[in-house]
Amino acid sequence: MTPPSRLRPYRLAAAVAALLLLVAVAAATVFGVRLLTESNRWVERSHQVIEQLEASQSLLAATQAASRGYRLTAHPSLRGEFHRAGPQALDAALELVRITSDNPSQHARAQSLLRQSTQQIERMQELVDIQDREGQKAAVAAMRVDELVARMHGVNAASEAMRAEELRLLAARRATNERNANLLLGFVLLSLAVSLATLWTLLVSLSRENRHNRNLEREARGALAELQRAQTMTERLSAQRWAISEYTGLLQSAQNLDEAMELTSCTFERLLPHLGGQCYLARASRDFLESRASFGRPAISSSDALPPGDCWALRRGQPHHNRAGGGVRCAHLEHGTSLAAISTLCIPLSAQGETLGMLHASGPVDGGEEDNDAAIIELMGEQLALAIANLRLRETLRQQSLRDPLTGLFNRRYFEESLRREMLRCERRRLPLALLVLDIDHFKSFNDSQGHSAGDAVLAHAGRCIASLVRAEDMACRYGGEEFTIVMPETDAASAVARAEAIRRAVSQQTISHNGRTLGAVTVSIGVATFPQDGVTPELLFEVADAALYRAKAEGRNRVLHAAAGIG
């Protein structure tokens, strides 16, 4: 007869102990899950505050951009955009105040940010009202740039302080969350190990409970894994939103299209390294698009240049997504390559009803539920389109402010700025500088007899001759009327006179045709002055060169005369 087990007297105690351990595990699991849920709620609250702060700043920046654009262009759509974005910015700031009510320090910062945003928008509204009542010039005159910049800096400083505090809270909450998860997992694993060891020594009849406990263990681990996966996904989305926000801010500071393209390429490769593609920009003629930037390793190649009709996104004016060959294929994609395992996306870049380009991306098909690549690319496309439109508008305004539209030469404003700058540079380097002042002979009588359109043809002819004979470092300008100026850095008197003679001969020797008839001979008189011999200030140097010009006219015109005797 088999002797009774020596553990029989302890079975009840072991069962009770095992039961108590299991109860403790269950209670700890429930408490830990509730604790983790609460921690996650606070983490989500931090993300919500950061997202709302970014939305508030973005809307305030949009309000300021619309106000500034309206002052510069007086376009009604920008005024409407200002009145739309302003209330939205205040609503976003109010929402930020609301959601930070459970944090006194952040609540105070949010209230401060609301006050500063309100003051900034009220000031912008005053400028818009002045422009509506008194006109664009009055609004520009009333604008106090230092005040607006100081206020915007105050808003940015308050925003950065609030963001830094919330990021600190987020890091602390994540650390607490991870610590609680690790403690819970350790306690559960340790308790289950002891329980299983105790139950193993009990009767075979307890094996069913043993299997049940193992199932509980697997479920607990699965719940923790799912929780960690959700947390990882949340962190990934937050990082993507932050990168898009940073990309938007950097785009607003880009000085030209090349910088915008480089920034787009770097951001795309950082956010979506598994995809590749190209960014196309439309030519001025709008009949073709050319690739200006490429990024990553595309799954299928696309043409470097394409007509708008080759892309379904450009035809329809909306994104065109082809997933595993389940859509219409764009003609600019490489022919002969199967789309069965490829996903392609074309995003039209449009702003204010004008197609500026197209963003194309391709990669392997990913059937995961967490795939948000298309949303990221579309968001990047929207921001890039706005940046391209702003850069082109800025370049157009800059050219209009510096160039004379008839001759293509620089205007008087650019001449005055350049002359002063180049004289200071040559003075520091102890180098000479020459100034040529040109005037078309008998232009008034020619203009009166031949008509203003013929006079414009003469001015354009003189401008072309001057532009063709100056160096790259020279600055040729139309000073006003029929008078031109040329600033020639690092040029002595003899070289300046020789260049002036070449210009005089070129103007007089070429034939001008206008409206099917040949105009009469055109000559110019040129006065030359050099720095520092003839003047040490821009005003004095110009007066000396202008006086030399009038002497040349008095001595018979069609000649070059230097301010100093014996040269000319």
Coordinates of C-alpha atoms in Angstrom, one line a residue:
M1 CA 0.0 0.0 0.0
T2 CA 1.4 3.3 -1.0
P3 CA 2.0 5.4 2.1
P4 CA 0.1 8.6 2.2
S5 CA 1.9 11.6 0.9
R6 CA 3.8 13.6 3.5
L7 CA 2.4 16.7 2.0
R8 CA -1.3 15.7 2.6
P9 CA -1.5 17.6 5.9
Y10 CA -0.3 20.7 4.1
R11 CA -2.6 20.4 1.1
L12 CA -5.3 22.6 2.5
A13 CA -2.8 25.2 3.6
A14 CA -1.1 25.0 0.2
A15 CA -4.4 25.3 -1.6
V16 CA -5.4 28.3 0.6
A17 CA -2.0 29.8 0.1
A18 CA -2.3 29.2 -3.7
L19 CA -5.8 30.6 -3.7
L20 CA -4.7 33.7 -1.8
L21 CA -1.8 34.2 -4.2
L22 CA -4.2 33.9 -7.1
V23 CA -6.6 36.4 -5.5
A24 CA -3.7 38.7 -5.0
V25 CA -2.6 38.4 -8.6
A26 CA -6.1 39.1 -9.8
A27 CA -6.5 42.1 -7.5
A28 CA -3.0 43.4 -8.5
T29 CA -3.9 42.9 -12.2
V30 CA -7.2 44.8 -11.9
F31 CA -5.5 47.5 -9.9
G32 CA -2.5 47.7 -12.3
V33 CA -4.7 47.8 -15.3
R34 CA -6.8 50.6 -13.8
L35 CA -3.5 52.4 -12.8
L36 CA -2.2 52.0 -16.4
T37 CA -5.5 53.2 -17.8
E38 CA -5.3 56.3 -15.6
S39 CA -1.6 56.9 -16.6
N40 CA -2.5 56.5 -20.3
R41 CA -5.3 59.0 -19.8
W42 CA -2.9 61.5 -18.5
V43 CA -0.5 60.8 -21.4
E44 CA -3.3 61.3 -23.8
R45 CA -4.2 64.6 -22.0
S46 CA -0.6 65.8 -22.6
H47 CA -0.8 64.8 -26.3
Q48 CA -4.1 66.7 -26.5
V49 CA -2.6 69.8 -24.9
I50 CA 0.4 69.7 -27.2
E51 CA -1.8 69.2 -30.3
Q52 CA -4.2 72.0 -29.2
L53 CA -1.2 74.3 -28.6
E54 CA 0.2 73.5 -32.1
A55 CA -3.3 74.1 -33.6
S56 CA -3.6 77.5 -31.8
Q57 CA -0.1 78.6 -33.0
S58 CA -0.8 77.4 -36.5
L59 CA -4.1 79.3 -36.7
L60 CA -2.5 82.4 -35.2
A61 CA 0.3 82.2 -37.8
A62 CA -2.3 81.8 -40.5
T63 CA -4.2 84.8 -39.2
Q64 CA -1.0 86.9 -39.3
A65 CA -0.1 85.7 -42.7
A66 CA -3.5 86.5 -44.1
S67 CA -3.4 90.0 -42.4
R68 CA 0.1 90.7 -43.8
G69 CA -0.9 89.3 -47.3
Y70 CA -4.0 91.6 -47.3
R71 CA -1.9 94.6 -46.5
L72 CA 0.5 93.7 -49.3
T73 CA -1.9 92.7 -52.0
A74 CA -5.4 94.0 -50.8
H75 CA -6.8 90.8 -52.1
P76 CA -10.4 90.2 -50.8
S77 CA -9.7 86.4 -50.3
L78 CA -6.9 87.2 -47.9
R79 CA -9.2 89.5 -45.9
G80 CA -11.8 86.7 -45.8
E81 CA -9.1 84.2 -44.7
F82 CA -8.1 86.6 -41.9
H83 CA -11.7 86.9 -40.6
R84 CA -12.0 83.1 -40.8
A85 CA -8.7 82.2 -39.2
G86 CA -8.8 84.9 -36.4
P87 CA -11.9 83.5 -34.6
Q88 CA -10.6 80.0 -35.1
A89 CA -7.3 80.9 -33.4
L90 CA -9.1 82.4 -30.4
D91 CA -11.4 79.4 -30.2
A92 CA -8.3 77.1 -30.2
A93 CA -6.7 79.3 -27.5
L94 CA -10.0 79.1 -25.4
E95 CA -10.1 75.3 -25.9
L96 CA -6.5 75.2 -24.6
V97 CA -7.5 77.1 -21.5
R98 CA -10.4 74.7 -21.0
I99 CA -8.4 71.5 -21.2
T100 CA -5.6 72.7 -18.9
S101 CA -8.1 73.6 -16.1
D102 CA -6.8 70.6 -14.1
N103 CA -3.2 71.9 -14.1
P104 CA -2.9 75.4 -12.4
S105 CA 0.5 76.3 -13.9
Q106 CA -0.4 75.3 -17.4
H107 CA -3.9 76.9 -17.0
A108 CA -2.2 80.2 -16.1
R109 CA 0.1 79.9 -19.1
A110 CA -2.8 79.1 -21.4
Q111 CA -4.7 82.1 -20.1
S112 CA -1.6 84.3 -20.7
L113 CA -1.3 82.9 -24.2
L114 CA -5.1 83.6 -24.8
R115 CA -4.6 87.2 -23.7
Q116 CA -1.5 87.7 -25.9
S117 CA -3.2 86.1 -28.9
T118 CA -6.3 88.2 -28.4
Q119 CA -4.2 91.4 -28.3
Q120 CA -2.3 90.3 -31.4
I121 CA -5.4 89.6 -33.4
E122 CA -7.1 92.8 -32.2
R123 CA -4.0 94.8 -33.4
M124 CA -4.2 93.0 -36.8
Q125 CA -7.9 93.8 -37.0
E126 CA -7.1 97.4 -36.4
L127 CA -4.7 97.4 -39.4
V128 CA -7.3 95.7 -41.6
D129 CA -9.9 98.2 -40.5
I130 CA -7.5 101.1 -41.3
Q131 CA -6.9 99.5 -44.7
D132 CA -10.6 99.2 -45.4
R133 CA -11.3 102.8 -44.4
E134 CA -8.2 104.6 -45.6
G135 CA -6.4 102.3 -48.0
Q136 CA -3.4 100.1 -48.2
K137 CA -0.8 102.9 -47.7
A138 CA -2.5 104.1 -44.5
A139 CA -2.5 100.5 -43.1
V140 CA 1.2 100.1 -43.9
A141 CA 2.0 103.5 -42.3
A142 CA 0.0 102.6 -39.2
M143 CA 1.8 99.2 -38.9
R144 CA 4.3 99.2 -36.1
V145 CA 6.5 96.3 -37.0
D146 CA 8.5 96.3 -33.8
E147 CA 5.3 96.1 -31.8
L148 CA 3.8 93.2 -33.9
V149 CA 7.1 91.3 -33.8
A150 CA 7.4 91.9 -30.0
R151 CA 3.9 90.6 -29.5
M152 CA 4.5 87.6 -31.7
H153 CA 7.7 86.9 -29.9
G154 CA 5.8 87.0 -26.6
V155 CA 3.2 84.6 -28.0
N156 CA 5.9 82.3 -29.2
A157 CA 7.7 82.5 -25.9
A158 CA 4.6 81.7 -23.9
S159 CA 3.8 78.8 -26.3
E160 CA 7.3 77.4 -26.0
A161 CA 7.2 77.6 -22.2
M162 CA 3.8 75.8 -22.2
R163 CA 5.1 73.2 -24.7
A164 CA 8.2 72.6 -22.7
E165 CA 6.2 72.1 -19.5
E166 CA 3.8 69.7 -21.2
L167 CA 6.6 67.7 -22.7
R168 CA 8.2 67.5 -19.3
L169 CA 4.9 66.2 -17.8
L170 CA 4.5 63.8 -20.8
A171 CA 8.0 62.3 -20.1
A172 CA 7.3 62.0 -16.4
R173 CA 3.9 60.3 -17.1
R174 CA 5.4 57.9 -19.6
A175 CA 8.1 57.0 -17.1
T176 CA 5.5 56.4 -14.4
N177 CA 3.4 54.4 -16.8
E178 CA 6.4 52.2 -17.8
R179 CA 7.4 51.7 -14.1
N180 CA 3.9 50.7 -13.1
A181 CA 3.7 48.2 -16.0
N182 CA 7.1 46.7 -15.1
L183 CA 6.1 46.4 -11.4
L184 CA 2.7 44.8 -12.4
L185 CA 4.4 42.4 -14.8
G186 CA 7.0 41.4 -12.2
F187 CA 4.5 40.9 -9.5
V188 CA 2.1 38.8 -11.7
L189 CA 5.0 36.6 -13.0
L190 CA 6.4 36.0 -9.5
S191 CA 3.0 35.3 -8.0
L192 CA 2.0 33.0 -10.8
A193 CA 5.3 31.1 -10.5
V194 CA 4.8 30.5 -6.8
S195 CA 1.2 29.5 -7.4
L196 CA 2.1 27.0 -10.1
A197 CA 4.9 25.5 -8.0
T198 CA 2.5 25.1 -5.1
L199 CA -0.3 23.7 -7.3
W200 CA 2.1 21.2 -8.8
T201 CA 2.5 19.6 -5.4
L202 CA -1.2 19.2 -4.9
L203 CA -3.5 16.4 -6.0
V204 CA -4.1 15.6 -9.6
S205 CA -7.6 16.9 -9.1
L206 CA -6.2 20.4 -8.9
S207 CA -4.6 20.2 -12.4
R208 CA -7.7 21.7 -14.0
E209 CA -7.3 24.8 -11.8
N210 CA -3.6 24.8 -12.8
R211 CA -4.5 24.9 -16.5
H212 CA -7.0 27.7 -15.8
N213 CA -4.3 29.8 -14.1
R214 CA -2.0 29.3 -17.1
N215 CA -4.7 30.6 -19.4
L216 CA -5.1 33.6 -17.1
E217 CA -1.3 34.2 -17.4
R218 CA -1.5 34.2 -21.2
E219 CA -4.4 36.6 -21.2
A220 CA -2.6 39.0 -18.9
R221 CA 0.5 38.9 -21.1
G222 CA -1.6 39.5 -24.2
A223 CA -3.3 42.5 -22.6
L224 CA 0.1 43.9 -21.7
A225 CA 1.4 43.4 -25.2
E226 CA -1.7 45.0 -26.7
L227 CA -1.3 47.9 -24.3
Q228 CA 2.4 48.3 -25.3
R229 CA 1.4 48.2 -29.0
A230 CA -1.2 50.9 -28.5
Q231 CA 1.3 53.0 -26.6
T232 CA 3.9 52.6 -29.4
M233 CA 1.3 53.6 -32.0
T234 CA 0.4 56.7 -30.0
E235 CA 4.1 57.7 -29.7
R236 CA 4.6 57.1 -33.4
L237 CA 1.6 59.3 -34.4
S238 CA 2.8 62.0 -32.0
A239 CA 6.2 61.9 -33.5
Q240 CA 4.7 62.2 -37.0
R241 CA 2.6 65.1 -36.0
W242 CA 5.6 66.9 -34.5
A243 CA 7.6 66.3 -37.6
I244 CA 4.8 67.7 -39.9
S245 CA 4.5 70.7 -37.6
E246 CA 8.3 71.3 -37.8
Y247 CA 8.2 70.8 -41.5
T248 CA 5.4 73.4 -41.9
G249 CA 7.3 75.9 -39.8
L250 CA 10.5 75.4 -41.7
L251 CA 8.7 75.7 -45.0
Q252 CA 7.5 79.2 -44.0
S253 CA 11.1 80.2 -43.5
A254 CA 12.4 78.9 -46.8
Q255 CA 13.9 81.6 -49.0
N256 CA 13.5 79.9 -52.4
L257 CA 12.1 76.8 -54.1
D258 CA 15.4 74.9 -53.9
E259 CA 15.3 75.1 -50.1
A260 CA 11.7 74.0 -50.0
M261 CA 12.5 71.0 -52.3
E262 CA 15.4 70.0 -50.1
L263 CA 13.4 70.3 -46.9
T264 CA 10.6 68.2 -48.5
S265 CA 13.0 65.5 -49.5
C266 CA 14.6 65.3 -46.1
T267 CA 11.3 65.2 -44.3
F268 CA 9.8 62.6 -46.6
E269 CA 12.8 60.3 -46.1
R270 CA 12.7 60.8 -42.3
L271 CA 9.0 60.1 -42.0
L272 CA 8.5 57.5 -44.8
P273 CA 11.8 55.8 -45.3
H274 CA 10.2 52.8 -46.9
L275 CA 8.7 54.9 -49.8
G276 CA 10.2 56.9 -52.6
G277 CA 9.0 59.4 -55.2
Q278 CA 9.4 62.8 -56.8
C279 CA 8.2 66.4 -56.6
Y280 CA 7.2 68.1 -59.8
L281 CA 6.8 71.8 -60.5
A282 CA 4.8 73.3 -63.4
R283 CA 6.6 75.4 -66.0
A284 CA 5.5 79.0 -66.5
S285 CA 3.6 77.9 -69.6
R286 CA 1.6 75.3 -67.6
D287 CA 2.0 72.8 -70.4
F288 CA 4.6 70.6 -68.7
L289 CA 5.8 69.6 -65.2
E290 CA 9.4 68.9 -64.4
S291 CA 10.9 66.9 -61.6
R292 CA 12.6 69.2 -59.1
A293 CA 13.4 66.8 -56.2
S294 CA 13.5 63.0 -55.6
F295 CA 13.5 61.1 -52.4
G296 CA 13.8 57.5 -51.2
R297 CA 13.7 54.4 -53.4
P298 CA 10.5 54.4 -55.4
A299 CA 8.9 51.0 -56.2
I300 CA 8.2 52.2 -59.7
S301 CA 10.0 54.9 -61.7
S302 CA 8.1 58.0 -63.0
S303 CA 9.0 60.3 -65.9
D304 CA 11.2 63.3 -65.1
A305 CA 9.0 65.5 -67.3
L306 CA 5.3 65.0 -68.1
P307 CA 2.3 66.9 -69.5
P308 CA -0.6 67.4 -67.0
G309 CA -2.8 64.9 -69.0
D310 CA -0.5 62.0 -68.0
C311 CA -1.5 62.2 -64.4
W312 CA -5.0 61.4 -63.2
A313 CA -4.5 63.5 -60.0
L314 CA -3.8 66.6 -62.1
R315 CA -6.8 65.9 -64.4
R316 CA -9.2 65.5 -61.5
G317 CA -7.6 68.0 -59.1
Q318 CA -7.6 65.5 -56.2
P319 CA -5.3 62.7 -54.9
H320 CA -5.1 59.6 -57.0
H321 CA -4.3 56.4 -55.1
N322 CA -3.5 53.1 -57.0
R323 CA -3.3 50.2 -54.5
A324 CA -2.0 46.9 -55.8
G325 CA -3.2 47.6 -59.3
G326 CA -6.8 48.3 -58.1
G327 CA -7.1 51.7 -59.8
V328 CA -6.4 53.5 -63.1
R329 CA -2.8 53.7 -64.0
C330 CA -1.1 57.1 -64.6
A331 CA 0.7 57.4 -68.0
H332 CA 3.8 58.8 -66.4
L333 CA 4.6 55.6 -64.5
E334 CA 7.1 53.2 -66.1
H335 CA 5.4 50.9 -68.6
G336 CA 5.8 47.2 -68.4
T337 CA 6.1 47.1 -64.6
S338 CA 3.3 45.3 -62.8
L339 CA 1.4 47.2 -60.0
A340 CA 0.2 44.0 -58.4
A341 CA 2.4 44.5 -55.3
I342 CA 2.9 48.3 -55.5
S343 CA 1.0 51.2 -54.1
T344 CA 1.3 54.6 -55.8
L345 CA -0.1 58.0 -54.8
C346 CA -0.2 61.3 -56.8
I347 CA -1.0 64.5 -54.9
P348 CA -1.8 67.7 -57.0
L349 CA -0.1 70.8 -55.6
S350 CA -2.7 73.5 -55.9
A351 CA -3.2 76.9 -54.3
Q352 CA -5.8 79.5 -55.0
G353 CA -7.2 77.5 -57.9
E354 CA -3.8 77.2 -59.7
T355 CA -2.0 74.0 -60.2
L356 CA 1.6 74.5 -59.2
G357 CA 3.0 70.9 -59.4
M358 CA 2.5 67.3 -58.2
L359 CA 3.9 65.1 -55.5
H360 CA 4.3 61.4 -56.4
A361 CA 5.2 58.5 -54.1
S362 CA 5.3 54.7 -54.5
G363 CA 6.2 51.7 -52.3
P364 CA 5.3 48.1 -51.6
V365 CA 1.7 47.4 -50.6
D366 CA 1.2 47.4 -46.8
G367 CA -2.1 46.0 -45.7
G368 CA -1.7 47.0 -42.0
E369 CA -4.5 48.8 -40.3
E370 CA -2.1 51.3 -38.9
D371 CA -0.9 52.5 -42.3
N372 CA -1.4 56.3 -42.4
D373 CA 1.2 57.0 -45.1
A374 CA -1.3 58.5 -47.5
A375 CA -2.6 60.9 -44.9
I376 CA 1.0 62.1 -44.2
I377 CA 1.8 62.6 -47.9
E378 CA -1.4 64.5 -48.5
L379 CA -0.7 66.8 -45.5
M380 CA 2.8 67.4 -46.8
G381 CA 1.4 68.2 -50.2
E382 CA -1.0 70.8 -48.8
Q383 CA 1.8 72.5 -46.9
L384 CA 4.2 72.4 -49.8
A385 CA 1.6 73.9 -52.2
L386 CA 1.1 76.8 -49.9
A387 CA 4.8 77.3 -49.5
I388 CA 5.4 77.3 -53.3
A389 CA 2.6 79.8 -53.9
N390 CA 4.1 82.1 -51.2
L391 CA 7.6 81.8 -52.6
R392 CA 6.5 82.6 -56.1
L393 CA 4.5 85.6 -54.9
R394 CA 7.5 86.8 -52.9
E395 CA 9.8 86.5 -55.8
T396 CA 7.4 88.3 -58.1
L397 CA 7.0 91.1 -55.7
R398 CA 10.8 91.3 -55.2
Q399 CA 11.4 91.5 -58.9
Q400 CA 8.7 94.1 -59.4
S401 CA 10.3 96.2 -56.7
L402 CA 13.8 96.1 -58.1
R403 CA 13.4 96.0 -61.9
D404 CA 12.2 98.5 -64.5
P405 CA 9.6 96.7 -66.6
L406 CA 10.4 98.4 -69.9
T407 CA 14.2 97.9 -70.1
G408 CA 14.6 95.0 -67.7
L409 CA 17.4 97.0 -65.9
F410 CA 17.4 97.7 -62.2
N411 CA 15.4 100.7 -61.0
R412 CA 16.4 103.9 -59.2
R413 CA 15.8 102.5 -55.7
Y414 CA 18.1 99.6 -56.4
F415 CA 20.7 102.0 -57.8
E416 CA 20.8 104.2 -54.7
E417 CA 21.1 101.2 -52.4
S418 CA 23.8 99.5 -54.5
L419 CA 25.9 102.6 -55.0
R420 CA 26.1 103.3 -51.3
R421 CA 26.9 99.6 -50.5
E422 CA 29.5 99.2 -53.3
M423 CA 31.2 102.5 -52.3
L424 CA 31.6 101.3 -48.7
R425 CA 32.9 98.0 -49.9
C426 CA 35.5 99.6 -52.2
E427 CA 36.5 102.0 -49.5
R428 CA 37.2 99.2 -47.1
R429 CA 39.3 97.3 -49.7
R430 CA 40.9 100.5 -51.1
L431 CA 39.6 99.9 -54.6
P432 CA 38.3 102.3 -57.2
L433 CA 34.7 102.6 -58.4
A434 CA 33.3 104.2 -61.5
L435 CA 29.8 105.7 -62.0
L436 CA 28.4 106.3 -65.6
V437 CA 25.4 108.5 -66.1
L438 CA 23.9 108.1 -69.6
D439 CA 21.2 110.2 -71.3
I440 CA 19.6 109.7 -74.8
D441 CA 20.2 112.7 -77.0
H442 CA 17.2 114.7 -78.2
F443 CA 14.9 112.1 -76.7
K444 CA 12.1 114.6 -76.0
S445 CA 11.9 115.8 -79.5
F446 CA 12.2 112.2 -80.8
N447 CA 9.4 111.1 -78.5
D448 CA 7.2 114.0 -79.5
S449 CA 7.7 113.4 -83.3
Q450 CA 7.7 109.6 -83.4
G451 CA 5.2 108.9 -80.6
H452 CA 5.5 107.4 -77.1
S453 CA 5.6 103.8 -78.3
A454 CA 8.6 104.6 -80.5
G455 CA 10.2 106.3 -77.5
D456 CA 9.6 103.1 -75.5
A457 CA 11.3 101.1 -78.3
V458 CA 14.3 103.5 -78.1
L459 CA 14.5 103.1 -74.3
A460 CA 14.3 99.3 -74.6
H461 CA 17.0 99.4 -77.3
A462 CA 19.3 101.4 -75.1
G463 CA 18.6 99.1 -72.2
R464 CA 19.5 96.0 -74.3
C465 CA 22.8 97.6 -75.4
I466 CA 23.8 98.5 -71.9
A467 CA 22.9 95.1 -70.5
S468 CA 24.9 93.3 -73.2
L469 CA 28.1 95.4 -72.5
V470 CA 28.3 95.5 -68.7
R471 CA 30.0 92.9 -66.6
A472 CA 28.2 90.5 -64.3
E473 CA 29.3 92.5 -61.2
D474 CA 28.2 95.9 -62.7
M475 CA 24.8 97.3 -61.9
A476 CA 23.0 98.9 -64.8
C477 CA 19.9 100.9 -63.8
R478 CA 17.2 103.1 -65.4
Y479 CA 17.4 106.2 -63.3
G480 CA 14.4 107.8 -64.7
G481 CA 13.0 109.0 -68.0
E482 CA 15.7 108.6 -70.7
E483 CA 18.5 108.7 -68.1
F484 CA 20.5 105.5 -67.1
T485 CA 23.2 104.8 -64.6
I486 CA 25.9 102.1 -64.4
V487 CA 27.8 101.4 -61.1
M488 CA 31.1 99.7 -62.0
P489 CA 32.9 98.4 -58.8
E490 CA 36.7 98.0 -58.9
T491 CA 37.0 100.0 -62.1
D492 CA 39.4 102.9 -62.7
A493 CA 38.8 106.0 -64.8
A494 CA 40.4 104.7 -68.0
S495 CA 38.6 101.4 -68.0
A496 CA 35.3 103.2 -67.3
V497 CA 35.8 105.6 -70.1
A498 CA 36.6 102.7 -72.5
R499 CA 33.5 100.8 -71.5
A500 CA 31.4 104.0 -71.9
E501 CA 32.8 104.5 -75.4
A502 CA 31.8 100.9 -76.3
I503 CA 28.2 101.5 -75.1
R504 CA 28.0 104.8 -76.9
R505 CA 29.1 103.2 -80.2
A506 CA 26.8 100.2 -79.7
V507 CA 23.8 102.4 -79.2
S508 CA 24.6 104.7 -82.2
Q509 CA 25.5 101.9 -84.7
Q510 CA 22.5 99.6 -84.2
T511 CA 19.3 100.0 -86.1
I512 CA 16.0 100.3 -84.3
S513 CA 12.8 98.9 -86.0
H514 CA 9.4 99.8 -84.7
N515 CA 6.0 98.9 -86.3
G516 CA 7.6 97.8 -89.5
R517 CA 9.7 101.0 -90.0
T518 CA 13.2 102.0 -89.2
L519 CA 13.6 104.8 -86.7
G520 CA 16.2 107.5 -86.9
A521 CA 19.7 107.3 -85.5
V522 CA 19.9 107.2 -81.7
T523 CA 22.9 108.6 -79.7
V524 CA 23.8 108.9 -76.1
S525 CA 25.9 111.2 -74.0
I526 CA 27.7 109.8 -71.1
G527 CA 29.2 111.4 -68.0
V528 CA 31.9 109.5 -66.0
A529 CA 33.0 110.0 -62.4
T530 CA 35.3 107.8 -60.3
F531 CA 35.6 107.2 -56.5
P532 CA 37.4 108.5 -54.6
Q533 CA 38.9 111.1 -56.9
D534 CA 35.7 112.8 -57.9
G535 CA 33.5 112.2 -54.8
V536 CA 33.6 110.3 -51.5
T537 CA 29.8 110.2 -51.0
P538 CA 27.1 108.7 -53.3
E539 CA 25.4 112.1 -53.6
L540 CA 28.5 113.9 -54.5
L541 CA 29.7 111.2 -57.0
F542 CA 26.4 111.3 -58.8
E543 CA 26.4 115.1 -59.0
V544 CA 29.9 115.1 -60.5
A545 CA 29.0 112.4 -63.1
D546 CA 25.7 114.2 -63.9
A547 CA 27.6 117.5 -64.4
A548 CA 30.0 115.7 -66.7
L549 CA 27.0 114.4 -68.7
Y550 CA 25.6 117.9 -69.1
R551 CA 29.0 119.1 -70.2
A552 CA 29.1 116.4 -72.8
K553 CA 25.7 117.5 -74.1
A554 CA 26.8 121.1 -74.1
E555 CA 29.9 120.2 -76.2
G556 CA 27.8 118.6 -79.0
R557 CA 26.3 115.3 -77.5
N558 CA 27.1 111.7 -78.7
R559 CA 30.2 111.7 -76.6
V560 CA 31.8 110.5 -73.3
L561 CA 33.2 113.0 -70.9
H562 CA 35.0 112.2 -67.6
A563 CA 34.7 114.6 -64.7
A564 CA 38.5 115.1 -64.6
A565 CA 40.2 117.1 -67.3
G566 CA 42.2 115.2 -69.9
I567 CA 40.1 112.0 -69.9
G568 CA 37.3 111.5 -72.4

